mmCIF file of C-alpha atoms in Angstrom:
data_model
loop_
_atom_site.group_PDB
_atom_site.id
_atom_site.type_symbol
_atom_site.label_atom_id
_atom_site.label_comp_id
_atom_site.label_asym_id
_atom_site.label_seq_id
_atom_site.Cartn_x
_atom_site.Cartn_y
_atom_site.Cartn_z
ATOM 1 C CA UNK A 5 -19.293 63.371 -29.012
ATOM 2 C CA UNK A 6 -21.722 60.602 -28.073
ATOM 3 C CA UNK A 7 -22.822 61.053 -24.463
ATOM 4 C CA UNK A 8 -21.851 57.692 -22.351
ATOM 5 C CA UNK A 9 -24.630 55.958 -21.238
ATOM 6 C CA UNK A 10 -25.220 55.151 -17.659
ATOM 7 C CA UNK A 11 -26.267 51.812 -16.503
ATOM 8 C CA UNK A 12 -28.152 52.080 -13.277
ATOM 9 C CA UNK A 13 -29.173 49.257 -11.136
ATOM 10 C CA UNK A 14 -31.858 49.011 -8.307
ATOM 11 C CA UNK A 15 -30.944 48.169 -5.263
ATOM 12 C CA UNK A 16 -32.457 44.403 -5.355
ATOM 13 C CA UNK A 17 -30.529 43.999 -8.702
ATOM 14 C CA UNK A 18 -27.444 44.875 -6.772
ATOM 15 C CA UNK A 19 -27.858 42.146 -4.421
ATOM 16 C CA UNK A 20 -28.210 39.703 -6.617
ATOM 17 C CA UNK A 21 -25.589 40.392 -8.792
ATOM 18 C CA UNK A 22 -23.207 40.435 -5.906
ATOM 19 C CA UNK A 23 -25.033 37.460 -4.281
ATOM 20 C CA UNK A 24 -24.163 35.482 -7.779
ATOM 21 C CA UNK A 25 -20.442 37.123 -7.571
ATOM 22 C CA UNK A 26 -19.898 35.721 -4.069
ATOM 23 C CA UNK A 27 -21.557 32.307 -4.976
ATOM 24 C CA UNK A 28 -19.459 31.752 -8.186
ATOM 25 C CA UNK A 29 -16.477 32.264 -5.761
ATOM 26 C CA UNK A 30 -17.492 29.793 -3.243
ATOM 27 C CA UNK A 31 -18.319 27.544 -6.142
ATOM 28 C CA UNK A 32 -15.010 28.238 -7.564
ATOM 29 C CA UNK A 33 -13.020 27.706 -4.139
ATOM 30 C CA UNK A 34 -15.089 24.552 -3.310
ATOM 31 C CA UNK A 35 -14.114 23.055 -6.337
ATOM 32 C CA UNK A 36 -10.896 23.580 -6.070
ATOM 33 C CA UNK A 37 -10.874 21.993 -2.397
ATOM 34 C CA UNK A 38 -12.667 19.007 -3.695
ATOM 35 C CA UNK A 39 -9.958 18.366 -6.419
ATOM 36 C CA UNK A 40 -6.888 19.218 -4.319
ATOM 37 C CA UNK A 41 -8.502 16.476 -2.132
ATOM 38 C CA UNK A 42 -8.713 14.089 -5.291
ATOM 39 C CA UNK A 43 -5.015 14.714 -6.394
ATOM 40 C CA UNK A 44 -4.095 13.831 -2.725
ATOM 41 C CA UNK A 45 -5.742 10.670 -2.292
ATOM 42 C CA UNK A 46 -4.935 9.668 -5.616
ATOM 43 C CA UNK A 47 -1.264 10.135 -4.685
ATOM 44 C CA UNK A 48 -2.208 8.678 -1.503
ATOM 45 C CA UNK A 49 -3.441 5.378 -3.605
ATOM 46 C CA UNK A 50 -0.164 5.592 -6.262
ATOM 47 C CA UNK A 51 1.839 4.663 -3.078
ATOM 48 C CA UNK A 52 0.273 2.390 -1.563
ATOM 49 C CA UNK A 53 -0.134 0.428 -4.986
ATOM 50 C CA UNK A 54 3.383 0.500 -5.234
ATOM 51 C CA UNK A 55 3.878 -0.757 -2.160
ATOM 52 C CA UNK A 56 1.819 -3.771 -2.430
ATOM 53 C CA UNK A 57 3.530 -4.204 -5.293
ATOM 54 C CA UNK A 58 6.751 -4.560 -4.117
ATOM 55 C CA UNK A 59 5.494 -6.677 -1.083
ATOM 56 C CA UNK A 60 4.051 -9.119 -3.260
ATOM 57 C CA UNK A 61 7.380 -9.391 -5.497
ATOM 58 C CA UNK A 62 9.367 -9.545 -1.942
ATOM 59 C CA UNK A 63 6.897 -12.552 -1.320
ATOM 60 C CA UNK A 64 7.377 -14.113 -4.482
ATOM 61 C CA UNK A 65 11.151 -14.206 -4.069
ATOM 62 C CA UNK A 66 10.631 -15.106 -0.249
ATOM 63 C CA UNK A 67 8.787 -18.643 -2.102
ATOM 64 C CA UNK A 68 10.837 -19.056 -5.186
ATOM 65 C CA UNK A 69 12.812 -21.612 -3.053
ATOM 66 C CA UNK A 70 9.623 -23.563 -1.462
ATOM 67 C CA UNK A 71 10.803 -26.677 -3.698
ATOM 68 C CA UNK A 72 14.072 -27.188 -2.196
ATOM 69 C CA UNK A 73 12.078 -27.568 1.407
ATOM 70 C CA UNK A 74 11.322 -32.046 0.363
ATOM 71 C CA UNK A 75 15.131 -32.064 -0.385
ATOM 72 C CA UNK A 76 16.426 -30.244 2.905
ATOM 73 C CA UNK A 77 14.143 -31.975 5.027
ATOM 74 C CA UNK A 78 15.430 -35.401 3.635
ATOM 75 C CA UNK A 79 19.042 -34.134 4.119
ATOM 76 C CA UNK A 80 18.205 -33.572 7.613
ATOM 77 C CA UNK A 81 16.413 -36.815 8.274
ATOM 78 C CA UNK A 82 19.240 -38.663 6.827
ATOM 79 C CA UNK A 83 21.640 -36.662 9.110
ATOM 80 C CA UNK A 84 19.257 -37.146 12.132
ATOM 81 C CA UNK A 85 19.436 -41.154 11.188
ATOM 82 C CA UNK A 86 22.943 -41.157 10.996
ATOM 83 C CA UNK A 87 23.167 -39.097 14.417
ATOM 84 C CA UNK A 88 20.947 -41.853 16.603
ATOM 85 C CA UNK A 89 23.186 -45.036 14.677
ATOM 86 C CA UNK A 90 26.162 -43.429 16.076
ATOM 87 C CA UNK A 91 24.283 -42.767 19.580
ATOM 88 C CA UNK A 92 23.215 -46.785 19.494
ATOM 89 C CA UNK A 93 26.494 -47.614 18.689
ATOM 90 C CA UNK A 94 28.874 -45.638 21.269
ATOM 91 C CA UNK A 95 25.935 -46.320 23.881
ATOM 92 C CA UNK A 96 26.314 -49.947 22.911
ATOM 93 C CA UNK A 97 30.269 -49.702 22.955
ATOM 94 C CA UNK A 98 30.230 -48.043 26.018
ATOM 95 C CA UNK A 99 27.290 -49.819 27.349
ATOM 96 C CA UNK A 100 25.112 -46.947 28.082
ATOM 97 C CA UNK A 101 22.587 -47.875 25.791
ATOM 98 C CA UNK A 102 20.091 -50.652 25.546
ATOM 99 C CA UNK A 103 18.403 -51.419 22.707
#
């Protein structure tokens, strides 16, 4: 049988391997922070693009009927002209009127 050999380490060396132990850890937690933080505000984004995107197709159907606004708006000055002949005409039957 072989006899095992034994590593010994100083007391400095001993510090610094645990000092690079406990910094690989931080490392390692930090980073995973920082990229649960980018997942989040990337979902965070995903909504709100979604969002926007429905609000601009609500506003696009909201406008899809801007070109029947000249046509109503003729209707309604033809029913307002029609409206103040029969005003001149009852106030003018009925004497109320002057013209």
């Amino acid at each position: 049988m072989e006899a095992a050999t034994v590593l010994a380490l100083t007391p400095t060396q001993r510090s610094l391997w645990w000092g690079a132990i406990i910094g690989g850890f931080v490392i390692v937690v930090a980073v995973a922070a920082l990229l649960t933080i980018l997942v989040a505000l990337v979902h965070r984004i995903d909504t709100r693009v979604v969002m926007v995107r429905d609000t601009l197709r609500a506003a696009a159907a909201n406008t899809a009927d801007t070109a029947l606004i000249g046509k109503t708006a003729e209707g309604v000055d033809a029913v307002l002209a029609e409206g103040l002949q029969h005003h001149l005409f009852l106030g003018r039957v009925l004497d109320k009127v002057r013209s």
